[in-house]
Short mmCIF file of C-alpha atoms in Angstrom, two decimals:
data_model
loop_
_atom_site.label_atom_id
_atom_site.label_comp_id
_atom_site.label_asym_id
_atom_site.label_seq_id
_atom_site.Cartn_x
_atom_site.Cartn_y
_atom_site.Cartn_z
CA MET A 1 -4.53 -7.82 -10.53
CA LEU A 2 -1.89 -6.34 -8.22
CA GLN A 3 1.32 -4.99 -9.73
CA VAL A 4 4.62 -3.84 -8.20
CA LYS A 5 7.09 -1.90 -10.38
CA ASN A 6 10.74 -1.08 -9.61
CA LEU A 7 10.20 -1.18 -5.85
CA THR A 8 13.29 -0.41 -3.79
CA ILE A 9 13.14 -0.68 0.00
CA THR A 10 15.95 0.57 2.26
CA HIS A 11 16.12 0.11 6.02
CA ARG A 12 16.57 3.49 7.72
CA LYS A 13 18.59 2.21 10.67
CA ASP A 14 21.55 0.71 8.81
CA ASN A 15 20.85 1.76 5.18
CA ARG A 16 20.55 -1.90 4.22
CA VAL A 17 18.73 -2.43 0.92
CA LEU A 18 16.02 -5.06 1.42
CA LEU A 19 14.73 -4.99 -2.16
CA ASP A 20 16.15 -3.37 -5.28
CA LYS A 21 14.02 -2.66 -8.35
CA PHE A 22 11.56 -5.40 -7.43
CA ASN A 23 8.95 -6.25 -10.08
CA PHE A 24 6.03 -8.55 -9.47
CA VAL A 25 2.50 -9.20 -10.70
CA LEU A 26 -0.18 -11.05 -8.73
CA ASN A 27 -2.76 -12.42 -11.15
CA ASP A 28 -6.07 -14.21 -10.69
CA GLY A 29 -5.44 -17.78 -9.60
CA ASP A 30 -2.03 -17.01 -8.11
CA ARG A 31 -1.17 -18.50 -4.74
CA ALA A 32 2.16 -16.76 -4.33
CA ALA A 33 4.35 -17.63 -1.36
CA VAL A 34 7.02 -15.19 -0.16
CA ILE A 35 10.00 -17.06 1.26
CA GLY A 36 13.42 -16.04 2.57
CA GLU A 37 15.55 -15.99 5.68
CA GLU A 38 14.64 -14.17 8.87
CA GLY A 39 14.86 -10.38 8.68
CA ASN A 40 14.93 -10.22 4.86
CA GLY A 41 11.92 -7.93 4.56
CA LYS A 42 9.09 -10.37 3.81
CA SER A 43 6.64 -8.84 6.29
CA THR A 44 7.76 -5.34 5.31
CA LEU A 45 6.88 -6.09 1.68
CA LEU A 46 3.35 -7.21 2.57
CA LYS A 47 2.79 -4.22 4.86
CA LEU A 48 3.98 -1.83 2.17
CA ILE A 49 1.70 -3.32 -0.45
CA TYR A 50 -1.24 -3.00 1.93
CA ASP A 51 -0.57 0.42 3.45
CA GLU A 52 2.61 2.51 3.22
CA VAL A 53 1.90 4.07 6.62
CA LEU A 54 2.72 0.73 8.32
CA VAL A 55 6.41 0.90 7.32
CA GLU A 56 7.28 4.54 6.68
CA ASP A 57 8.81 5.00 10.15
CA TYR A 58 11.56 2.38 9.60
CA VAL A 59 12.13 2.06 5.83
CA GLU A 60 12.43 4.32 2.81
CA PHE A 61 11.00 3.17 -0.50
CA SER A 62 10.56 4.14 -4.11
CA GLY A 63 8.71 2.60 -7.04
CA ASP A 64 5.05 1.96 -7.84
CA ILE A 65 2.43 -0.29 -6.27
CA ILE A 66 -0.57 -0.50 -8.57
CA ARG A 67 -3.57 -1.74 -6.59
CA ASN A 68 -6.23 -1.02 -9.27
CA ASN A 69 -8.76 0.04 -6.59
CA SER A 70 -8.76 -3.50 -5.22
CA CYS A 71 -10.18 -4.25 -1.80
CA ILE A 72 -7.18 -5.79 -0.05
CA GLY A 73 -7.54 -8.05 2.95
CA TYR A 74 -4.41 -8.04 5.14
CA LEU A 75 -3.65 -10.48 7.95
CA ALA A 76 -0.90 -9.11 10.20
CA GLN A 77 1.61 -11.39 11.87
CA GLU A 78 0.65 -10.07 15.31
CA LEU A 79 -2.39 -8.37 16.79
CA SER A 80 -1.80 -4.82 17.97
CA ALA A 81 -1.94 -4.02 21.70
CA GLU A 82 -5.29 -2.28 21.12
CA GLU A 83 -6.73 -5.33 19.35
CA LYS A 84 -5.56 -7.65 22.12
CA ALA A 85 -7.46 -5.48 24.63
CA GLU A 86 -10.70 -5.66 22.62
CA SER A 87 -13.40 -8.23 23.18
CA ILE A 88 -14.07 -10.61 20.29
CA TYR A 89 -17.31 -8.74 19.59
CA GLU A 90 -15.50 -5.38 19.55
CA PHE A 91 -12.87 -6.85 17.25
CA MET A 92 -15.51 -8.06 14.80
CA CYS A 93 -17.34 -4.72 14.98
CA GLN A 94 -14.28 -2.99 13.49
CA LEU A 95 -15.59 -4.39 10.20
CA PRO A 96 -18.53 -2.12 9.24
CA LEU A 97 -19.99 -4.86 7.08
CA PHE A 98 -20.38 -7.03 10.19
CA PHE A 99 -23.69 -5.34 11.04
CA GLU A 100 -25.10 -6.01 7.57
CA LEU A 101 -24.46 -9.73 7.58
CA THR A 102 -27.28 -12.17 8.11
CA PRO A 103 -27.07 -14.90 10.76
CA GLN A 104 -26.78 -17.41 7.93
CA GLU A 105 -23.74 -15.63 6.45
CA LEU A 106 -22.06 -15.47 9.84
CA ALA A 107 -22.85 -19.12 10.46
CA GLU A 108 -21.33 -20.05 7.09
CA ALA A 109 -18.13 -18.13 7.89
CA GLY A 110 -17.97 -19.84 11.29
CA ARG A 111 -18.52 -23.23 9.72
CA LYS A 112 -15.66 -22.70 7.26
CA LEU A 113 -13.33 -21.82 10.12
CA LYS A 114 -14.80 -24.33 12.57
CA LEU A 115 -15.84 -21.52 14.91
CA PRO A 116 -19.22 -21.42 16.67
CA VAL A 117 -21.19 -18.37 15.47
CA GLU A 118 -21.85 -17.27 19.05
CA LEU A 119 -18.10 -16.74 19.47
CA PHE A 120 -18.38 -13.63 17.26
CA TYR A 121 -20.44 -12.00 20.02
CA SER A 122 -18.23 -13.09 22.92
CA GLU A 123 -16.94 -10.63 25.51
CA GLN A 124 -13.72 -12.64 25.92
CA LYS A 125 -10.62 -10.53 25.24
CA MET A 126 -8.70 -11.24 22.03
CA GLY A 127 -5.46 -11.30 24.02
CA GLU A 128 -6.76 -14.20 26.13
CA LEU A 129 -7.27 -16.49 23.15
CA SER A 130 -4.85 -19.17 21.99
CA GLY A 131 -2.69 -18.29 19.00
CA GLY A 132 -4.80 -20.46 16.69
CA GLU A 133 -8.07 -18.90 17.85
CA LYS A 134 -6.68 -15.42 17.16
CA ILE A 135 -5.66 -16.42 13.61
CA LYS A 136 -9.08 -17.94 12.90
CA LEU A 137 -10.96 -14.84 14.05
CA GLN A 138 -8.72 -12.59 11.99
CA LEU A 139 -9.33 -14.78 8.96
CA ALA A 140 -13.06 -14.70 9.66
CA ARG A 141 -13.03 -10.90 9.64
CA LEU A 142 -11.04 -10.93 6.40
CA ILE A 143 -13.41 -13.34 4.67
CA LEU A 144 -16.42 -11.26 5.70
CA LYS A 145 -14.72 -8.20 4.18
CA ARG A 146 -15.10 -9.83 0.73
CA PRO A 147 -11.63 -8.82 -0.52
CA ASP A 148 -10.31 -8.85 -4.09
CA VAL A 149 -6.79 -9.76 -2.93
CA LEU A 150 -5.54 -11.46 0.23
CA LEU A 151 -2.20 -10.70 1.90
CA LEU A 152 -1.48 -13.18 4.69
CA ASP A 153 1.54 -12.82 7.00
CA GLU A 154 2.18 -16.16 8.69
CA PRO A 155 -1.41 -17.48 8.68
CA SER A 156 -0.16 -20.96 9.62
CA ASN A 157 1.42 -19.84 12.90
CA ASP A 158 -0.11 -21.57 15.94
CA LEU A 159 -2.76 -23.49 13.99
CA ASP A 160 -3.55 -27.04 15.06
CA MET A 161 -3.48 -29.94 12.60
CA ASP A 162 -7.15 -29.71 11.66
CA SER A 163 -6.85 -25.97 11.11
CA LEU A 164 -3.71 -26.39 9.00
CA HIS A 165 -5.58 -28.80 6.73
CA TRP A 166 -8.41 -26.27 6.59
CA LEU A 167 -6.02 -23.45 5.74
CA GLU A 168 -4.57 -25.49 2.87
CA GLU A 169 -8.08 -26.07 1.52
CA PHE A 170 -8.91 -22.38 2.02
CA ILE A 171 -5.86 -21.14 0.10
CA ASN A 172 -6.27 -23.68 -2.70
CA GLY A 173 -9.99 -22.96 -3.02
CA CYS A 174 -9.72 -19.19 -2.70
CA ASP A 175 -11.43 -17.36 -5.55
CA VAL A 176 -9.14 -14.32 -5.20
CA PRO A 177 -5.32 -14.18 -5.62
CA VAL A 178 -3.33 -14.76 -2.44
CA LEU A 179 0.12 -13.46 -1.51
CA TYR A 180 1.29 -15.05 1.71
CA ILE A 181 4.25 -15.76 3.97
CA SER A 182 4.54 -19.11 5.68
CA HIS A 183 7.28 -21.08 7.43
CA ASP A 184 5.33 -24.34 7.18
CA GLU A 185 7.04 -26.35 4.45
CA THR A 186 4.19 -28.84 4.15
CA LEU A 187 1.65 -26.05 3.68
CA LEU A 188 3.90 -24.43 1.06
CA GLU A 189 4.26 -27.73 -0.78
CA ASN A 190 0.50 -28.26 -0.76
CA THR A 191 -0.60 -24.74 -1.76
CA ALA A 192 1.90 -22.46 -3.54
CA ASN A 193 1.92 -22.19 -7.34
CA LYS A 194 4.20 -19.15 -7.44
CA ILE A 195 7.34 -18.39 -5.40
CA VAL A 196 8.78 -15.00 -4.45
CA HIS A 197 12.21 -15.60 -2.89
CA LEU A 198 13.94 -12.69 -1.13
CA GLU A 199 17.65 -13.11 -0.36
CA GLN A 200 20.35 -11.10 1.42
CA LEU A 201 23.83 -12.14 0.29
CA LYS A 202 27.45 -11.18 1.02
CA ARG A 203 26.85 -10.55 4.72
CA LYS A 204 23.59 -8.77 3.83
CA GLN A 205 25.39 -6.22 1.67
CA GLU A 206 23.66 -7.38 -1.50
CA CYS A 207 19.99 -8.19 -2.06
CA LYS A 208 18.50 -10.51 -4.66
CA TYR A 209 15.01 -11.62 -5.53
CA THR A 210 13.55 -14.41 -7.64
CA VAL A 211 9.97 -14.72 -8.90
CA GLU A 212 9.14 -18.07 -10.40
CA LYS A 213 5.89 -19.67 -11.48
CA ALA A 214 6.34 -23.04 -9.77
CA GLY A 215 5.31 -25.08 -6.77
CA TYR A 216 7.49 -24.85 -3.68
CA ARG A 217 9.11 -28.28 -3.92
CA GLU A 218 9.70 -27.85 -7.66
CA TYR A 219 11.32 -24.46 -7.01
CA VAL A 220 13.58 -25.75 -4.22
CA GLU A 221 14.74 -28.74 -6.29
CA ARG A 222 15.31 -26.64 -9.41
CA ARG A 223 17.20 -24.01 -7.39
CA SER A 224 19.32 -26.65 -5.67
CA SER A 225 20.16 -28.29 -8.99
CA GLY A 226 20.99 -24.93 -10.57
CA LEU A 227 23.25 -23.91 -7.69
CA ALA A 228 25.04 -27.26 -7.77
CA HIS A 229 25.68 -26.90 -11.53
CA GLN A 230 26.84 -23.30 -11.10
CA GLU A 231 29.25 -24.32 -8.34
CA GLN A 232 30.62 -27.18 -10.47
CA VAL A 233 31.25 -24.83 -13.42
CA ALA A 234 32.77 -22.17 -11.15
CA ARG A 235 35.18 -24.59 -9.48
CA LYS A 236 36.22 -26.07 -12.84
CA GLU A 237 36.95 -22.57 -14.18
CA ARG A 238 39.03 -21.78 -11.07
CA ALA A 239 41.00 -25.02 -11.43
CA GLU A 240 41.81 -24.13 -15.06
CA TYR A 241 42.72 -20.61 -14.01
CA GLU A 242 45.13 -21.92 -11.37
CA LYS A 243 46.82 -24.15 -13.97
CA GLN A 244 47.24 -21.16 -16.30
CA GLN A 245 48.53 -19.03 -13.45
CA GLU A 246 51.12 -21.63 -12.46
CA LYS A 247 52.35 -21.87 -16.06
CA PHE A 248 52.45 -18.10 -16.29
CA ARG A 249 54.41 -17.80 -13.03
CA GLN A 250 57.02 -20.28 -14.27
CA ILE A 251 57.55 -18.32 -17.51
CA GLN A 252 57.72 -15.03 -15.62
CA GLN A 253 60.30 -16.37 -13.16
CA LYS A 254 62.42 -17.71 -16.04
CA VAL A 255 62.37 -14.37 -17.86
CA GLU A 256 63.13 -12.42 -14.69
CA HIS A 257 66.08 -14.72 -14.02
CA GLN A 258 67.42 -14.20 -17.54
CA GLN A 259 67.05 -10.44 -17.15
CA ASN A 260 69.22 -10.55 -14.07
CA VAL A 261 72.08 -12.33 -15.86
CA ILE A 262 72.01 -10.20 -19.03
CA THR A 263 74.86 -7.73 -19.13
CA ARG A 264 75.47 -4.45 -20.98
CA GLN A 265 77.61 -6.33 -23.52
CA ASN A 266 74.41 -8.00 -24.86
CA PRO A 267 71.96 -5.16 -25.47
CA HIS A 268 70.17 -7.11 -28.21
CA GLY A 269 69.32 -9.92 -25.77
CA GLY A 270 68.12 -7.35 -23.23
CA ALA A 271 65.73 -5.82 -25.79
CA LEU A 272 64.31 -9.24 -26.62
CA LEU A 273 63.73 -9.96 -22.97
CA LYS A 274 62.05 -6.58 -22.59
CA LYS A 275 59.61 -7.50 -25.35
CA THR A 276 59.03 -10.88 -23.74
CA MET A 277 58.31 -9.24 -20.38
CA HIS A 278 55.89 -6.84 -22.12
CA ARG A 279 54.01 -9.83 -23.55
CA ILE A 280 53.94 -11.44 -20.09
CA LYS A 281 52.41 -8.30 -18.60
CA ALA A 282 49.74 -8.40 -21.33
CA TYR A 283 49.03 -12.05 -20.45
CA GLU A 284 48.73 -11.05 -16.79
CA ALA A 285 46.14 -8.37 -17.60
CA ARG A 286 44.20 -10.88 -19.71
CA PHE A 287 44.24 -13.44 -16.90
CA GLU A 288 42.93 -10.84 -14.47
CA LYS A 289 40.12 -9.98 -16.89
CA GLU A 290 39.25 -13.67 -17.21
CA TYR A 291 39.16 -13.98 -13.42
CA GLU A 292 36.74 -11.07 -13.12
CA ASN A 293 34.38 -12.70 -15.65
CA MET A 294 34.43 -16.15 -14.08
CA THR A 295 31.21 -17.83 -12.99
CA GLU A 296 30.64 -16.93 -9.36
CA ILE A 297 30.61 -19.66 -6.73
CA PRO A 298 26.98 -19.40 -5.59
CA GLU A 299 26.29 -18.00 -2.17
CA THR A 300 23.20 -19.22 -0.38
CA GLU A 301 21.50 -18.10 2.78
CA ASP A 302 21.43 -21.51 4.37
CA ALA A 303 21.46 -20.76 8.09
CA ILE A 304 24.47 -21.99 10.07
CA PHE A 305 23.86 -22.76 13.69
CA VAL A 306 26.03 -23.44 16.69
CA LYS A 307 25.80 -27.11 17.59
CA PHE A 308 25.08 -28.48 21.03
CA GLY A 309 28.22 -29.92 22.60
CA GLU A 310 28.95 -33.30 24.14
CA LYS A 311 27.69 -32.08 27.52
CA ALA A 312 24.19 -32.09 26.04
CA SER A 313 23.97 -35.87 26.29
CA MET A 314 21.65 -37.87 28.52
CA PRO A 315 22.07 -41.49 29.79
CA ALA A 316 19.42 -43.83 28.39
CA GLY A 317 18.13 -44.88 31.83
CA LYS A 318 17.97 -41.39 33.32
CA VAL A 319 14.44 -40.37 34.42
CA VAL A 320 14.02 -36.90 32.98
CA LEU A 321 10.37 -36.46 33.90
CA ASP A 322 7.76 -38.32 35.92
CA PHE A 323 4.87 -35.88 35.78
CA THR A 324 1.27 -36.27 36.91
CA LEU A 325 -1.46 -33.64 37.06
CA PRO A 326 -5.03 -34.44 38.15
CA LYS A 327 -6.47 -31.33 36.49
CA LEU A 328 -5.09 -28.81 34.02
CA MET A 329 -6.89 -25.55 34.64
CA VAL A 330 -6.97 -21.96 33.42
CA GLU A 331 -8.62 -19.83 36.10
CA GLU A 332 -11.79 -21.80 36.92
CA ARG A 333 -11.94 -23.75 33.66
CA VAL A 334 -10.79 -27.38 33.50
CA LEU A 335 -8.95 -28.04 30.22
CA ALA A 336 -7.84 -31.64 30.80
CA GLU A 337 -7.76 -34.29 33.51
CA ASN A 338 -5.57 -37.23 34.52
CA ILE A 339 -2.41 -36.09 32.77
CA SER A 340 0.68 -38.24 33.16
CA LEU A 341 3.95 -38.16 31.26
CA ARG A 342 7.15 -40.13 31.86
CA VAL A 343 10.31 -39.35 29.92
CA LYS A 344 13.58 -41.32 30.15
CA GLY A 345 16.97 -40.67 28.61
CA PRO A 346 17.39 -38.77 25.36
CA GLU A 347 13.76 -39.16 24.30
CA LYS A 348 12.22 -36.56 22.02
CA ILE A 349 8.56 -36.03 22.89
CA CYS A 350 6.10 -33.90 20.94
CA ILE A 351 2.69 -32.78 22.20
CA ILE A 352 -0.04 -31.84 19.73
CA GLY A 353 -3.67 -30.88 20.25
CA LYS A 354 -6.47 -28.59 19.18
CA ASN A 355 -6.08 -24.84 19.61
CA GLY A 356 -7.01 -23.76 23.11
CA CYS A 357 -6.73 -27.24 24.65
CA GLY A 358 -4.00 -26.11 27.07
CA LYS A 359 -0.74 -27.31 25.49
CA THR A 360 1.21 -24.15 26.32
CA THR A 361 -0.26 -24.05 29.84
CA LEU A 362 0.83 -27.67 30.37
CA LEU A 363 4.33 -27.09 28.99
CA ARG A 364 4.80 -24.08 31.28
CA GLN A 365 4.02 -26.26 34.31
CA ILE A 366 6.41 -28.97 33.12
CA ALA A 367 9.08 -26.33 32.46
CA LYS A 368 8.70 -24.90 35.95
CA GLU A 369 9.34 -28.34 37.46
CA LEU A 370 12.31 -29.17 35.21
CA LEU A 371 14.02 -25.78 35.52
CA GLU A 372 14.19 -26.22 39.31
CA ARG A 373 15.95 -29.59 39.06
CA LYS A 374 19.65 -29.73 39.96
CA ASP A 375 20.43 -33.11 38.38
CA ILE A 376 19.70 -31.87 34.84
CA ARG A 377 20.38 -28.70 32.88
CA ALA A 378 17.04 -27.62 31.42
CA SER A 379 16.29 -24.67 29.12
CA TYR A 380 12.91 -23.33 28.02
CA MET A 381 11.86 -21.59 24.80
CA PRO A 382 8.37 -20.14 25.25
CA GLN A 383 6.03 -19.38 22.38
CA ASN A 384 6.17 -15.71 23.38
CA TYR A 385 9.88 -14.86 23.34
CA GLU A 386 9.33 -11.72 25.41
CA GLU A 387 8.84 -13.93 28.45
CA LEU A 388 12.62 -14.51 28.47
CA LEU A 389 14.24 -11.91 26.21
CA SER A 390 15.05 -8.39 27.37
CA MET A 391 13.71 -6.33 24.48
CA GLU A 392 15.86 -3.26 25.18
CA GLN A 393 19.13 -5.20 25.23
CA THR A 394 21.22 -6.08 22.21
CA PRO A 395 21.80 -9.78 21.40
CA VAL A 396 25.38 -9.48 22.67
CA GLU A 397 24.26 -7.90 25.95
CA PHE A 398 21.60 -10.55 26.51
CA LEU A 399 23.97 -13.46 25.88
CA SER A 400 26.88 -12.06 27.87
CA GLU A 401 27.33 -13.17 31.49
CA THR A 402 30.76 -11.82 32.39
CA GLY A 403 31.21 -9.02 29.88
CA ASP A 404 34.90 -9.80 29.35
CA LYS A 405 36.48 -9.36 25.93
CA GLU A 406 37.00 -13.07 25.29
CA GLU A 407 33.34 -13.87 25.98
CA ILE A 408 32.11 -10.95 23.85
CA SER A 409 34.35 -12.07 20.98
CA ARG A 410 33.03 -15.64 21.25
CA ILE A 411 29.39 -14.42 21.27
CA ARG A 412 30.00 -12.29 18.18
CA THR A 413 31.50 -15.30 16.42
CA TYR A 414 28.46 -17.41 17.30
CA LEU A 415 26.05 -14.70 16.16
CA GLY A 416 28.02 -14.33 12.95
CA SER A 417 27.61 -18.04 12.31
CA MET A 418 23.87 -17.44 12.55
CA LYS A 419 24.11 -14.78 9.81
CA TYR A 420 23.85 -11.76 12.09
CA THR A 421 25.62 -8.70 10.70
CA ALA A 422 27.76 -6.50 12.93
CA ASP A 423 24.98 -3.89 12.86
CA GLU A 424 22.30 -6.41 13.88
CA MET A 425 24.39 -7.49 16.85
CA GLN A 426 24.00 -3.93 18.13
CA HIS A 427 20.28 -3.60 17.38
CA LYS A 428 17.81 -3.81 20.24
CA ILE A 429 16.24 -7.26 20.39
CA ALA A 430 12.85 -5.55 20.02
CA ASP A 431 13.89 -4.50 16.48
CA LEU A 432 14.76 -8.03 15.33
CA SER A 433 12.53 -10.48 13.48
CA GLY A 434 10.88 -13.44 15.21
CA GLY A 435 13.38 -15.85 13.68
CA GLN A 436 16.33 -13.76 14.82
CA LYS A 437 14.92 -13.72 18.37
CA ALA A 438 14.48 -17.49 18.28
CA LYS A 439 18.13 -17.88 17.22
CA ILE A 440 19.20 -15.93 20.31
CA LEU A 441 17.30 -18.33 22.58
CA LEU A 442 18.75 -21.38 20.81
CA LEU A 443 22.23 -19.92 21.17
CA LYS A 444 21.60 -19.29 24.86
CA MET A 445 20.61 -22.95 25.27
CA SER A 446 23.73 -24.10 23.45
CA MET A 447 26.04 -21.88 25.49
CA SER A 448 24.49 -23.04 28.78
CA GLY A 449 25.21 -26.71 28.00
CA SER A 450 21.57 -27.72 28.39
CA ASN A 451 20.73 -31.42 28.16
CA VAL A 452 16.94 -30.98 28.39
CA LEU A 453 15.14 -28.64 25.98
CA ILE A 454 11.54 -27.53 26.55
CA LEU A 455 10.36 -25.95 23.29
CA ASP A 456 7.00 -24.35 22.48
CA GLU A 457 6.68 -24.25 18.67
CA PRO A 458 10.45 -24.05 18.02
CA THR A 459 10.21 -23.76 14.22
CA ARG A 460 7.30 -21.30 14.06
CA ASN A 461 9.44 -18.27 13.16
CA PHE A 462 12.10 -19.93 11.04
CA SER A 463 11.97 -19.73 7.28
CA PRO A 464 11.40 -22.94 5.31
CA LEU A 465 15.07 -22.68 4.30
CA SER A 466 16.26 -22.52 7.93
CA SER A 467 13.85 -25.11 9.31
CA PRO A 468 15.69 -28.15 7.85
CA VAL A 469 18.84 -26.97 9.67
CA ILE A 470 16.90 -26.55 12.92
CA ARG A 471 15.31 -29.98 12.56
CA ASN A 472 18.65 -31.65 11.91
CA MET A 473 20.25 -29.90 14.88
CA LEU A 474 17.46 -31.01 17.24
CA LYS A 475 17.31 -34.51 15.74
CA ASN A 476 21.00 -34.97 16.58
CA PHE A 477 20.70 -33.37 20.03
CA GLY A 478 22.06 -35.83 22.61
CA GLY A 479 19.66 -34.87 25.40
CA ALA A 480 15.90 -34.96 25.93
CA ILE A 481 13.40 -32.71 24.17
CA LEU A 482 9.82 -31.94 25.19
CA THR A 483 8.10 -29.85 22.58
CA ILE A 484 4.81 -28.55 21.29
CA SER A 485 4.65 -28.43 17.51
CA HIS A 486 2.22 -28.54 14.60
CA ASP A 487 5.09 -28.56 12.10
CA ARG A 488 4.47 -31.84 10.32
CA LYS A 489 8.02 -32.19 9.01
CA TYR A 490 9.43 -31.47 12.46
CA ILE A 491 7.19 -34.11 14.01
CA ARG A 492 8.13 -36.73 11.42
CA GLU A 493 11.88 -36.07 11.52
CA VAL A 494 12.55 -35.21 15.18
CA ALA A 495 9.93 -36.69 17.50
CA ASP A 496 10.29 -40.23 18.84
CA THR A 497 6.83 -40.19 20.44
CA VAL A 498 3.81 -37.98 19.80
CA TYR A 499 1.03 -37.36 22.32
CA GLU A 500 -2.25 -35.56 21.76
CA LEU A 501 -3.55 -33.50 24.66
CA THR A 502 -7.26 -34.25 25.10
CA GLU A 503 -9.79 -33.55 27.83
CA THR A 504 -8.99 -36.97 29.32
CA GLY A 505 -5.18 -36.65 29.24
CA LEU A 506 -2.26 -37.33 26.92
CA LYS A 507 -2.99 -39.96 24.27
CA PRO A 508 -0.18 -41.60 22.20
CA GLN A 509 -0.51 -40.96 18.47
CA GLU A 510 0.46 -43.32 15.69
CA GLY A 511 0.52 -43.04 11.93
CA GLU A 512 0.79 -40.06 9.59
CA LEU A 513 -0.47 -36.72 10.88
#
């Protein structure tokens, strides 16, 4: 059992409270999912539970974390620079138990993760692996550690379809409690039996948390129903209050008018009016008290995004892409052959495939061709945002082209619509969460009037509460989209056509994924 008591976490940079008096218990059998918008402290919470040293340079905290001498397995969201430079064998050797394991035990771990056992001894650098391969090897090292509790920060990132199905089976069949963060709604629906929801309300000036023993879909539906009922009650109370206020104002105006016409010859009438005015003032105080105690209109964190304008449209007959590639290669290795892809008009194409098959490499080559075209306005969102973002700039600096006051004001308005606070607009991009960085790139695309979007895992860093907004925005985009995604809801709701990248080219996919 893992227990958290009265945990308060405050961000050092802007004194923003991420969690206040947070209480939580992780029991045997729990598959607890931590959800919330980008930058709300989800990863910070997991790091703090695992090792306080990981967060002490950027947050202050108080409260108790009772680990009960448990062996905790922690999967970080990103490999460190040192880990990326290690060979796979060196990475596995960081686990002392690795040398005590029998070949059969290693083979069993590899089989569970669909990894060949010889890969554990490979000299290939961790940084050279695909995102999915990195996740699998980290999970392998965790499993071999034989933990009592698992903390997983975005384990579903970059996994292919087969691996996502495996991860669902792994979490559901895990014989130790699991506390995890995921942005994959389908995975959450299929695995979570407990929800930890972290919220930042009132322009991130107030924090709130909810812990509920429920599946993800049940929680979302119950929350939505509760918020709708609360809003209905709140609006009804305000309508009644306005009626009372109008009646009160009419009486007050009448009395004030009578006071003005009363003369000194009628002191008795003046005294009566004074008493009446005194009663009115008492009513006013009571009304104000009632207003303070009214049911609040619920505030939610639903992300608001700038929409793509009319310029983002594409004629139906326009040839966006006519791409052929005899061989897709990385260094001397052939990943796929005979690749061809033709896209016309506002088509929305999604490419799927096994981890390491070359999807990102292919999309980079397509992006290079499309970005050079003058007859279209193409924009590219890479999987690694650092390829395009300047980490030392602020969001405003990155988005600004002219630097004039009107442009800066417009950018701040757009960022505000994406739930950035004034402080966050002045933070270095390097200090922002993955979802906040992705919002900057989407905003850049919107401001540039792009009519062709090239997106590598566009929803990977958005919370499950933001993702529906992203999907709807891209579904209604008037131009063409070429994307890589393993987000099953995204594929179902946005993509017109799905191709799988195989060794023999792009193969159309049909049916449920």
